[in-house]
Amino acid sequence: MPMEVYELRATGADGRYWYFPTTTAANAQWTYVGPAVTSAAHLPTLSAGLDGQRLSGPAVAPQDTGRYTTTIGLKLTIPLFAGGATESQKRQAIYQREQLRDELEGARRAMTRETQAQYQAVLSALSQMRTAGAAVQAAEKALASTRSGLDLGARTMTDLLLAIQTQSNARNAWEQARHRYVLSKLLLQQAAGALGEPQLAAVNTLLGPAPAPAAAPSTLPMNASITAPAALAAR
């Protein structure tokens, strides 16, 4: 997935804000909190009321005792003069709306920076992983050459032990680089709001052994797999 797509998902610039609670809440507040809410104070209001009571007591005629009465009322309020309170509330709502808009923009920019940083971290981890894979292949060839030289008497047992140690160190470096790549990719997907159960379930697949890649791609597919040098497949 190209960097631009990750940024669109992270910032909600594609019109979808539900990737993150932060942008979802900020966008909802910015959308619904504004001067339109307080402008309704200038408009007439109509309210309804319902009241019920049971007649009883010495002041009630005997034939009316125990009767229930229900009263329905409507109340129309027309604000002919409300002073400066309504205008003050309206200005406050405008300022609050501007503040929420700034907070939403700040959240978008923060997510953009985080997504860019994690994307670069993925590219760096992928490059390190492939460099480590090349080192493993070179160590395997050196070990095979040392063993052949030992059989021919051109190498010593010390040379063989050093070659085995170099191979082991290269393998450890590869494993660490591969784990860093997986972690960086998960952090990128989290920053872009693309991390879900399928991505977490795919971690085992990403760590599966296979031939190592040669170079880092310019874009990263969401389902890209992590591959290992052929020498590691036989471990």
Coordinates of N, CA and C in Angstrom, one line a residue:
M1 N 0.8 -1.2 0.0 CA 0.0 0.0 0.0 C 0.9 1.2 0.0
P2 N 0.7 2.2 -0.9 CA 1.6 3.4 -1.0 C 1.4 4.2 0.2
M3 N 2.4 5.1 0.5 CA 2.3 6.0 1.6 C 1.1 6.9 1.6
E4 N 0.7 7.3 0.4 CA -0.4 8.2 0.3 C -1.7 7.6 0.8
V5 N -1.9 6.3 0.6 CA -3.1 5.6 1.0 C -3.1 5.5 2.5
Y6 N -1.9 5.2 3.1 CA -1.8 5.1 4.5 C -2.2 6.5 5.2
E7 N -1.8 7.6 4.6 CA -2.1 8.9 5.1 C -3.5 9.2 5.0
L8 N -4.2 8.8 3.9 CA -5.6 9.0 3.7 C -6.4 8.3 4.8
R9 N -6.0 7.1 5.1 CA -6.7 6.3 6.1 C -6.5 6.9 7.5
A10 N -5.2 7.4 7.8 CA -4.9 7.9 9.1 C -5.6 9.2 9.4
T11 N -5.7 10.1 8.4 CA -6.2 11.4 8.7 C -7.7 11.6 8.4
G12 N -8.3 10.6 7.8 CA -9.7 10.7 7.5 C -10.0 11.6 6.3
A13 N -8.9 11.8 5.5 CA -9.1 12.7 4.3 C -9.9 12.0 3.2
D14 N -10.1 10.7 3.3 CA -10.9 10.0 2.4 C -12.3 10.0 2.8
G15 N -12.7 10.8 3.8 CA -14.1 11.0 4.2 C -14.5 10.0 5.2
R16 N -13.6 9.1 5.7 CA -14.0 8.1 6.7 C -13.2 8.4 7.9
Y17 N -13.9 8.6 9.0 CA -13.2 9.0 10.3 C -13.3 7.9 11.3
W18 N -13.9 6.8 11.0 CA -14.1 5.8 12.0 C -12.9 4.9 12.3
Y19 N -11.8 5.2 11.6 CA -10.6 4.4 11.9 C -10.1 4.6 13.3
F20 N -10.2 5.9 13.8 CA -9.7 6.2 15.1 C -10.8 6.9 16.0
P21 N -10.8 6.6 17.3 CA -11.8 7.2 18.2 C -11.5 8.7 18.2
T22 N -10.2 9.1 18.1 CA -9.8 10.5 18.3 C -10.5 11.4 17.2
T23 N -10.2 11.0 15.9 CA -10.8 11.8 14.8 C -12.3 11.6 14.7
T24 N -12.8 10.4 15.1 CA -14.3 10.2 15.1 C -15.0 11.2 16.1
A25 N -14.5 11.3 17.3 CA -15.1 12.1 18.3 C -14.9 13.6 17.9
A26 N -13.7 14.0 17.5 CA -13.4 15.4 17.1 C -14.3 15.8 15.9
N27 N -14.4 14.9 14.9 CA -15.2 15.3 13.8 C -16.7 15.4 14.1
A28 N -17.2 14.5 15.0 CA -18.6 14.6 15.4 C -18.9 15.8 16.1
Q29 N -18.0 16.2 17.1 CA -18.2 17.4 17.8 C -18.1 18.7 16.9
W30 N -17.2 18.7 16.0 CA -17.0 19.8 15.1 C -18.2 19.9 14.2
T31 N -18.8 18.8 13.8 CA -20.0 18.9 12.9 C -21.3 19.3 13.6
Y32 N -21.5 18.9 14.8 CA -22.8 19.1 15.5 C -22.8 20.2 16.5
V33 N -21.6 20.7 16.9 CA -21.6 21.8 17.9 C -21.3 23.0 17.1
G34 N -22.2 24.0 17.1 CA -22.0 25.2 16.4 C -23.0 26.2 16.7
P35 N -23.0 27.4 16.0 CA -24.0 28.4 16.2 C -25.4 28.0 15.9
A36 N -25.6 27.0 15.0 CA -26.9 26.6 14.7 C -27.7 26.1 15.9
V37 N -27.0 25.5 16.9 CA -27.6 25.0 18.1 C -28.2 26.2 18.9
T38 N -27.4 27.2 19.1 CA -27.9 28.3 19.9 C -28.8 29.3 19.1
S39 N -28.8 29.2 17.8 CA -29.6 30.1 17.0 C -31.1 29.8 17.3
A40 N -31.4 28.5 17.7 CA -32.7 28.1 17.9 C -33.4 28.9 19.1
A41 N -32.5 29.6 19.9 CA -33.0 30.3 21.0 C -33.8 31.5 20.5
H42 N -33.6 32.0 19.3 CA -34.3 33.1 18.8 C -35.7 32.7 18.2
L43 N -35.9 31.4 18.1 CA -37.1 30.9 17.5 C -38.2 30.7 18.5
P44 N -39.5 30.8 18.1 CA -40.6 30.4 19.1 C -40.5 28.9 19.4
T45 N -40.9 28.6 20.7 CA -40.9 27.3 21.1 C -42.3 26.9 21.6
L46 N -42.7 25.7 21.3 CA -44.0 25.2 21.7 C -43.8 23.9 22.6
S47 N -44.4 24.0 23.7 CA -44.3 22.9 24.7 C -45.7 22.4 25.0
A48 N -45.7 21.1 25.4 CA -47.0 20.5 25.7 C -46.9 19.9 27.1
G49 N -48.0 19.9 27.8 CA -48.0 19.3 29.2 C -49.3 18.5 29.4
L50 N -49.1 17.5 30.3 CA -50.2 16.6 30.6 C -50.3 16.4 32.1
D51 N -51.5 16.7 32.6 CA -51.7 16.6 34.1 C -52.9 15.8 34.4
G52 N -52.8 15.0 35.4 CA -54.0 14.1 35.8 C -54.1 14.2 37.3
Q53 N -55.4 14.2 37.8 CA -55.6 14.1 39.3 C -56.9 13.4 39.6
R54 N -57.0 13.0 40.8 CA -58.2 12.2 41.3 C -58.9 13.1 42.3
L55 N -60.2 13.4 42.1 CA -61.0 14.3 43.0 C -61.4 13.6 44.2
S56 N -61.1 14.2 45.4 CA -61.5 13.7 46.7 C -61.5 14.8 47.7
G57 N -62.1 14.6 48.8 CA -62.1 15.5 49.9 C -63.4 16.1 50.2
P58 N -63.5 16.9 51.3 CA -64.9 17.4 51.7 C -65.4 18.5 50.8
A59 N -64.4 19.2 50.0 CA -64.9 20.2 49.2 C -65.4 19.7 47.8
V60 N -65.3 18.4 47.6 CA -65.8 17.8 46.3 C -67.2 17.3 46.5
A61 N -68.0 17.6 45.5 CA -69.4 17.1 45.6 C -69.4 15.6 45.6
P62 N -70.3 14.9 46.3 CA -70.4 13.5 46.4 C -70.4 12.8 45.1
Q63 N -71.1 13.3 44.1 CA -71.1 12.7 42.8 C -69.8 12.8 42.0
D64 N -68.9 13.7 42.4 CA -67.6 13.8 41.7 C -66.5 13.1 42.5
T65 N -66.7 12.6 43.7 CA -65.7 12.0 44.4 C -65.2 10.7 43.7
G66 N -63.9 10.6 43.6 CA -63.3 9.4 42.9 C -63.1 9.6 41.5
R67 N -63.6 10.7 40.9 CA -63.4 10.9 39.5 C -62.0 11.3 39.1
Y68 N -61.5 11.0 37.9 CA -60.2 11.4 37.5 C -60.4 12.4 36.4
T69 N -59.6 13.5 36.5 CA -59.6 14.5 35.5 C -58.2 14.6 34.8
T70 N -58.2 14.8 33.6 CA -56.9 14.9 32.8 C -56.9 16.3 32.1
T71 N -55.8 17.0 32.2 CA -55.7 18.3 31.6 C -54.5 18.3 30.6
I72 N -54.8 18.7 29.4 CA -53.7 18.8 28.4 C -53.5 20.3 28.0
G73 N -52.3 20.7 28.1 CA -52.0 22.1 27.8 C -50.9 22.3 26.8
L74 N -51.0 23.4 26.0 CA -50.0 23.8 25.1 C -49.5 25.2 25.4
K75 N -48.2 25.3 25.4 CA -47.6 26.6 25.7 C -46.7 27.1 24.6
L76 N -47.0 28.3 24.1 CA -46.2 28.9 23.0 C -45.4 30.0 23.6
T77 N -44.1 30.0 23.4 CA -43.2 31.0 23.9 C -42.5 31.7 22.7
I78 N -42.7 33.0 22.7 CA -42.1 33.8 21.6 C -41.1 34.8 22.3
P79 N -39.8 34.6 22.0 CA -38.8 35.5 22.6 C -38.7 36.8 22.0
L80 N -39.6 37.7 22.4 CA -39.5 39.1 21.8 C -38.3 39.8 22.2
F81 N -37.8 39.7 23.4 CA -36.6 40.3 23.9 C -35.9 39.4 24.9
A82 N -34.7 39.0 24.5 CA -33.9 38.1 25.4 C -32.6 38.7 25.8
G83 N -32.4 40.0 25.6 CA -31.2 40.7 26.0 C -30.0 40.1 25.2
G84 N -28.8 40.2 25.8 CA -27.6 39.8 25.1 C -27.2 38.3 25.5
A85 N -28.0 37.6 26.3 CA -27.7 36.3 26.7 C -27.6 35.3 25.5
T86 N -28.6 35.4 24.6 CA -28.6 34.5 23.4 C -27.4 34.8 22.5
E87 N -27.2 36.1 22.2 CA -26.0 36.4 21.4 C -24.7 36.0 22.0
S88 N -24.6 36.1 23.3 CA -23.4 35.7 24.0 C -23.2 34.2 23.9
Q89 N -24.3 33.4 24.0 CA -24.2 32.0 23.9 C -23.9 31.6 22.4
K90 N -24.4 32.3 21.5 CA -24.1 32.1 20.1 C -22.6 32.3 19.8
R91 N -22.0 33.4 20.3 CA -20.6 33.7 20.1 C -19.8 32.6 20.8
Q92 N -20.2 32.2 21.9 CA -19.5 31.1 22.6 C -19.5 29.8 21.8
A93 N -20.6 29.5 21.2 CA -20.7 28.3 20.4 C -19.8 28.4 19.1
I94 N -19.7 29.6 18.6 CA -18.8 29.8 17.4 C -17.3 29.6 17.8
Y95 N -16.9 30.2 19.0 CA -15.6 30.0 19.4 C -15.3 28.5 19.7
Q96 N -16.3 27.9 20.3 CA -16.1 26.4 20.6 C -16.0 25.6 19.4
R97 N -16.7 26.0 18.3 CA -16.6 25.3 17.1 C -15.3 25.5 16.4
E98 N -14.7 26.7 16.5 CA -13.4 26.9 15.9 C -12.4 26.1 16.7
Q99 N -12.5 26.1 18.0 CA -11.6 25.3 18.8 C -11.6 23.8 18.5
L100 N -12.8 23.3 18.3 CA -12.9 21.9 17.9 C -12.3 21.6 16.5
R101 N -12.5 22.6 15.6 CA -11.9 22.4 14.3 C -10.4 22.4 14.4
D102 N -9.8 23.3 15.2 CA -8.4 23.3 15.4 C -7.9 21.9 16.0
E103 N -8.7 21.4 17.0 CA -8.3 20.1 17.6 C -8.4 19.0 16.5
L104 N -9.4 19.0 15.7 CA -9.5 18.0 14.6 C -8.3 18.1 13.7
E105 N -8.0 19.3 13.3 CA -6.8 19.5 12.4 C -5.5 19.0 13.0
G106 N -5.4 19.3 14.3 CA -4.2 18.9 15.1 C -4.1 17.4 15.1
A107 N -5.2 16.7 15.3 CA -5.3 15.3 15.4 C -4.9 14.7 14.0
R108 N -5.4 15.3 13.0 CA -5.0 14.8 11.6 C -3.5 14.9 11.4
R109 N -3.0 16.1 11.7 CA -1.5 16.3 11.5 C -0.7 15.3 12.3
A110 N -1.1 15.1 13.6 CA -0.3 14.2 14.4 C -0.4 12.8 13.8
M111 N -1.5 12.4 13.3 CA -1.6 11.0 12.7 C -0.8 10.9 11.4
T112 N -0.8 12.0 10.7 CA 0.0 12.1 9.5 C 1.5 11.9 9.8
R113 N 2.0 12.6 10.8 CA 3.4 12.5 11.2 C 3.7 11.1 11.7
E114 N 2.8 10.5 12.5 CA 3.0 9.2 13.0 C 3.0 8.2 11.9
T115 N 2.1 8.3 10.9 CA 2.1 7.4 9.8 C 3.3 7.5 9.0
Q116 N 3.8 8.7 8.7 CA 5.0 8.9 7.9 C 6.2 8.3 8.6
A117 N 6.3 8.5 9.9 CA 7.4 7.9 10.7 C 7.4 6.4 10.7
Q118 N 6.3 5.8 10.9 CA 6.2 4.4 10.9 C 6.4 3.8 9.5
Y119 N 6.0 4.5 8.4 CA 6.3 4.0 7.1 C 7.8 4.0 6.8
Q120 N 8.5 5.0 7.2 CA 9.9 5.0 7.0 C 10.6 4.0 7.9
A121 N 10.0 3.7 9.1 CA 10.6 2.6 9.9 C 10.4 1.3 9.2
V122 N 9.3 1.1 8.6 CA 9.1 -0.2 7.8 C 10.1 -0.4 6.7
L123 N 10.3 0.7 5.9 CA 11.3 0.6 4.9 C 12.7 0.4 5.4
S124 N 13.0 1.0 6.5 CA 14.3 0.8 7.1 C 14.5 -0.6 7.6
A125 N 13.4 -1.1 8.3 CA 13.5 -2.5 8.8 C 13.5 -3.5 7.6
L126 N 12.8 -3.2 6.5 CA 12.9 -4.1 5.4 C 14.3 -4.2 4.8
S127 N 14.9 -3.0 4.7 CA 16.2 -2.9 4.1 C 17.2 -3.7 5.0
Q128 N 17.1 -3.5 6.3 CA 18.0 -4.2 7.2 C 17.8 -5.7 7.2
M129 N 16.5 -6.1 7.0 CA 16.2 -7.5 6.9 C 16.9 -8.2 5.7
R130 N 16.8 -7.5 4.6 CA 17.4 -8.0 3.4 C 18.9 -8.0 3.4
T131 N 19.4 -7.0 4.0 CA 20.9 -7.0 4.2 C 21.4 -8.1 5.1
A132 N 20.6 -8.4 6.1 CA 20.9 -9.5 7.0 C 20.8 -10.8 6.3
G133 N 19.8 -10.9 5.4 CA 19.6 -12.1 4.6 C 20.7 -12.4 3.7
A134 N 21.2 -11.3 3.0 CA 22.4 -11.5 2.2 C 23.6 -11.9 3.0
A135 N 23.7 -11.4 4.2 CA 24.9 -11.8 5.1 C 24.8 -13.3 5.5
V136 N 23.6 -13.8 5.7 CA 23.4 -15.2 6.0 C 23.9 -16.0 4.8
Q137 N 23.5 -15.6 3.6 CA 23.9 -16.4 2.4 C 25.4 -16.4 2.2
A138 N 26.0 -15.2 2.5 CA 27.4 -15.1 2.4 C 28.1 -16.0 3.4
A139 N 27.6 -16.0 4.6 CA 28.1 -16.9 5.7 C 28.0 -18.3 5.4
E140 N 26.9 -18.7 4.8 CA 26.7 -20.1 4.4 C 27.7 -20.5 3.3
K141 N 27.9 -19.7 2.4 CA 28.9 -20.0 1.3 C 30.3 -20.1 1.9
A142 N 30.6 -19.1 2.9 CA 32.0 -19.2 3.5 C 32.1 -20.4 4.3
L143 N 31.1 -20.9 5.0 CA 31.2 -22.1 5.8 C 31.4 -23.3 4.9
A144 N 30.7 -23.3 3.8 CA 30.8 -24.5 2.9 C 32.3 -24.5 2.3
S145 N 32.8 -23.3 2.0 CA 34.1 -23.2 1.5 C 35.2 -23.6 2.5
T146 N 34.9 -23.2 3.8 CA 35.8 -23.6 4.9 C 35.8 -25.1 5.1
R147 N 34.7 -25.7 5.0 CA 34.6 -27.2 5.2 C 35.3 -27.9 4.0
S148 N 35.2 -27.4 2.8 CA 35.9 -28.0 1.7 C 37.4 -27.8 1.9
G149 N 37.8 -26.6 2.4 CA 39.3 -26.4 2.6 C 39.8 -27.3 3.7
L150 N 39.0 -27.6 4.7 CA 39.4 -28.4 5.8 C 39.6 -29.9 5.3
D151 N 38.7 -30.3 4.4 CA 38.9 -31.6 3.9 C 40.1 -31.7 3.0
L152 N 40.5 -30.6 2.4 CA 41.7 -30.6 1.5 C 43.0 -30.3 2.3
G153 N 42.8 -30.0 3.6 CA 43.9 -29.6 4.4 C 44.4 -28.2 4.3
A154 N 43.6 -27.4 3.6 CA 44.0 -26.0 3.4 C 43.4 -25.1 4.6
R155 N 42.5 -25.6 5.3 CA 41.9 -24.8 6.5 C 42.1 -25.6 7.7
T156 N 42.1 -25.0 8.9 CA 42.2 -25.6 10.2 C 40.8 -25.7 10.8
M157 N 40.8 -26.4 11.9 CA 39.6 -26.6 12.7 C 39.2 -25.2 13.3
T158 N 40.2 -24.4 13.6 CA 39.8 -23.0 14.1 C 39.1 -22.2 13.1
D159 N 39.5 -22.3 11.8 CA 38.8 -21.6 10.8 C 37.4 -22.1 10.6
L160 N 37.2 -23.4 10.8 CA 35.8 -23.9 10.7 C 35.0 -23.4 11.8
L161 N 35.5 -23.4 13.1 CA 34.7 -22.9 14.2 C 34.4 -21.4 14.0
L162 N 35.3 -20.6 13.5 CA 35.1 -19.2 13.3 C 34.0 -19.0 12.2
A163 N 34.0 -19.9 11.2 CA 33.0 -19.8 10.1 C 31.6 -20.2 10.7
I164 N 31.6 -21.2 11.5 CA 30.3 -21.6 12.2 C 29.8 -20.4 13.0
Q165 N 30.7 -19.8 13.8 CA 30.3 -18.7 14.6 C 29.7 -17.5 13.8
T166 N 30.4 -17.2 12.7 CA 29.9 -16.2 11.8 C 28.6 -16.5 11.2
Q167 N 28.4 -17.7 10.9 CA 27.0 -18.1 10.3 C 26.0 -18.0 11.4
S168 N 26.3 -18.4 12.6 CA 25.3 -18.3 13.7 C 25.0 -16.8 14.0
N169 N 26.0 -16.0 14.0 CA 25.7 -14.5 14.3 C 24.9 -13.9 13.1
A170 N 25.1 -14.3 11.9 CA 24.4 -13.8 10.8 C 22.9 -14.3 10.9
R171 N 22.7 -15.5 11.3 CA 21.3 -16.0 11.5 C 20.6 -15.2 12.6
N172 N 21.3 -15.0 13.7 CA 20.6 -14.2 14.8 C 20.3 -12.8 14.3
A173 N 21.2 -12.2 13.5 CA 20.9 -10.8 13.0 C 19.7 -10.8 12.1
W174 N 19.6 -11.9 11.3 CA 18.5 -12.0 10.4 C 17.2 -12.1 11.2
E175 N 17.2 -13.0 12.2 CA 15.9 -13.1 13.0 C 15.5 -11.8 13.7
Q176 N 16.5 -11.1 14.2 CA 16.2 -9.8 14.8 C 15.6 -8.8 13.8
A177 N 16.2 -8.8 12.6 CA 15.8 -7.8 11.6 C 14.4 -8.2 11.1
R178 N 14.1 -9.5 11.0 CA 12.8 -9.9 10.6 C 11.7 -9.6 11.6
H179 N 12.0 -9.7 12.9 CA 11.1 -9.4 14.0 C 10.8 -7.9 14.0
R180 N 11.9 -7.1 13.8 CA 11.7 -5.6 13.7 C 10.8 -5.2 12.6
Y181 N 11.0 -5.9 11.5 CA 10.1 -5.6 10.3 C 8.6 -5.9 10.6
V182 N 8.4 -7.0 11.2 CA 7.0 -7.4 11.6 C 6.4 -6.4 12.5
L183 N 7.2 -6.0 13.6 CA 6.7 -5.0 14.5 C 6.5 -3.7 13.9
S184 N 7.4 -3.2 13.0 CA 7.3 -2.0 12.3 C 6.0 -2.0 11.4
K185 N 5.8 -3.1 10.8 CA 4.6 -3.1 9.9 C 3.3 -3.1 10.7
L186 N 3.3 -3.7 11.9 CA 2.1 -3.7 12.7 C 1.9 -2.3 13.3
L187 N 3.0 -1.6 13.6 CA 2.8 -0.2 14.1 C 2.3 0.7 13.0
L188 N 2.8 0.5 11.8 CA 2.3 1.3 10.7 C 0.8 1.1 10.4
Q189 N 0.4 -0.2 10.4 CA -1.0 -0.5 10.2 C -1.9 0.1 11.4
Q190 N -1.3 0.1 12.6 CA -2.0 0.7 13.7 C -2.1 2.2 13.5
A191 N -1.0 2.9 13.1 CA -1.0 4.3 12.9 C -2.0 4.7 11.8
A192 N -2.1 3.9 10.8 CA -3.0 4.2 9.6 C -4.4 3.7 9.9
G193 N -4.7 3.1 11.0 CA -6.1 2.6 11.3 C -6.4 1.4 10.5
A194 N -5.4 0.7 10.0 CA -5.6 -0.5 9.2 C -5.3 -1.8 10.0
L195 N -5.1 -1.7 11.3 CA -4.8 -2.9 12.0 C -6.1 -3.6 12.6
G196 N -6.2 -4.8 12.2 CA -7.4 -5.6 12.7 C -7.0 -7.0 13.0
E197 N -8.0 -7.8 13.2 CA -7.8 -9.2 13.5 C -7.1 -9.9 12.3
P198 N -7.5 -9.7 11.1 CA -6.7 -10.4 10.0 C -5.3 -10.1 10.0
Q199 N -4.9 -8.8 10.3 CA -3.5 -8.5 10.3 C -2.7 -9.2 11.4
L200 N -3.4 -9.2 12.6 CA -2.7 -9.9 13.7 C -2.6 -11.4 13.5
A201 N -3.6 -12.0 12.8 CA -3.6 -13.4 12.5 C -2.6 -13.7 11.5
A202 N -2.2 -12.8 10.6 CA -1.2 -13.0 9.6 C 0.2 -12.9 10.0
V203 N 0.5 -12.6 11.3 CA 1.8 -12.5 11.8 C 2.6 -13.8 11.6
N204 N 1.9 -14.9 12.0 CA 2.6 -16.2 11.8 C 3.0 -16.5 10.4
T205 N 2.1 -16.1 9.4 CA 2.5 -16.3 8.0 C 3.6 -15.4 7.6
L206 N 3.6 -14.1 8.2 CA 4.7 -13.2 7.8 C 6.1 -13.7 8.3
L207 N 6.1 -14.5 9.4 CA 7.3 -15.0 9.9 C 7.7 -16.4 9.3
G208 N 7.0 -16.9 8.3 CA 7.3 -18.1 7.7 C 8.6 -18.1 6.9
P209 N 9.4 -19.2 6.9 CA 10.6 -19.2 6.1 C 10.4 -19.3 4.6
A210 N 11.2 -18.6 3.8 CA 11.2 -18.7 2.4 C 12.4 -17.9 1.9
P211 N 12.7 -18.0 0.5 CA 13.9 -17.2 0.0 C 13.8 -15.8 0.3
A212 N 15.0 -15.2 0.7 CA 15.0 -13.8 1.0 C 14.9 -12.9 -0.2
P213 N 14.2 -11.7 0.0 CA 14.1 -10.7 -1.1 C 15.4 -10.1 -1.3
A214 N 15.5 -9.3 -2.4 CA 16.8 -8.7 -2.8 C 16.8 -7.2 -2.5
A215 N 15.7 -6.5 -2.6 CA 15.7 -5.1 -2.4 C 14.3 -4.6 -1.9
A216 N 14.3 -3.5 -1.2 CA 13.1 -3.0 -0.6 C 12.2 -2.4 -1.7
P217 N 10.9 -2.7 -1.7 CA 10.1 -2.1 -2.7 C 9.7 -0.7 -2.4
S218 N 9.2 0.1 -3.3 CA 8.9 1.5 -3.1 C 7.5 1.6 -2.4
T219 N 6.7 0.6 -2.5 CA 5.4 0.5 -1.8 C 5.3 -0.8 -1.1
L220 N 4.5 -0.8 -0.1 CA 4.3 -2.0 0.8 C 2.9 -2.5 0.7
P221 N 2.6 -3.7 0.1 CA 1.3 -4.2 0.2 C 0.9 -4.6 1.6
M222 N -0.4 -4.6 1.9 CA -0.8 -4.9 3.2 C -0.6 -6.3 3.6
N223 N -0.6 -7.2 2.6 CA -0.4 -8.6 2.8 C 1.0 -9.1 2.4
A224 N 2.0 -8.2 2.4 CA 3.3 -8.6 2.0 C 3.9 -9.6 3.0
S225 N 4.6 -10.6 2.5 CA 5.1 -11.6 3.4 C 6.6 -11.4 3.7
I226 N 7.1 -11.8 4.8 CA 8.5 -11.7 5.1 C 9.1 -13.1 4.8
T227 N 10.2 -13.0 4.0 CA 10.8 -14.3 3.6 C 12.2 -14.4 4.1
A228 N 12.7 -15.6 4.3 CA 14.0 -15.9 4.8 C 14.9 -16.4 3.8
P229 N 16.2 -16.3 4.0 CA 17.2 -16.9 3.1 C 17.0 -18.4 3.0
A230 N 17.4 -19.0 1.9 CA 17.2 -20.4 1.7 C 17.9 -21.2 2.8
A231 N 19.1 -20.7 3.3 CA 19.8 -21.4 4.3 C 19.0 -21.6 5.6
L232 N 18.1 -20.6 5.9 CA 17.4 -20.7 7.1 C 16.2 -21.6 7.0
A233 N 15.8 -22.0 5.8 CA 14.7 -22.9 5.7 C 15.0 -24.3 6.2
A234 N 16.3 -24.6 6.2 CA 16.6 -25.9 6.6 C 16.9 -26.1 8.1
R235 N 16.7 -24.9 8.8 CA 16.9 -25.0 10.3 C 15.9 -25.8 11.0

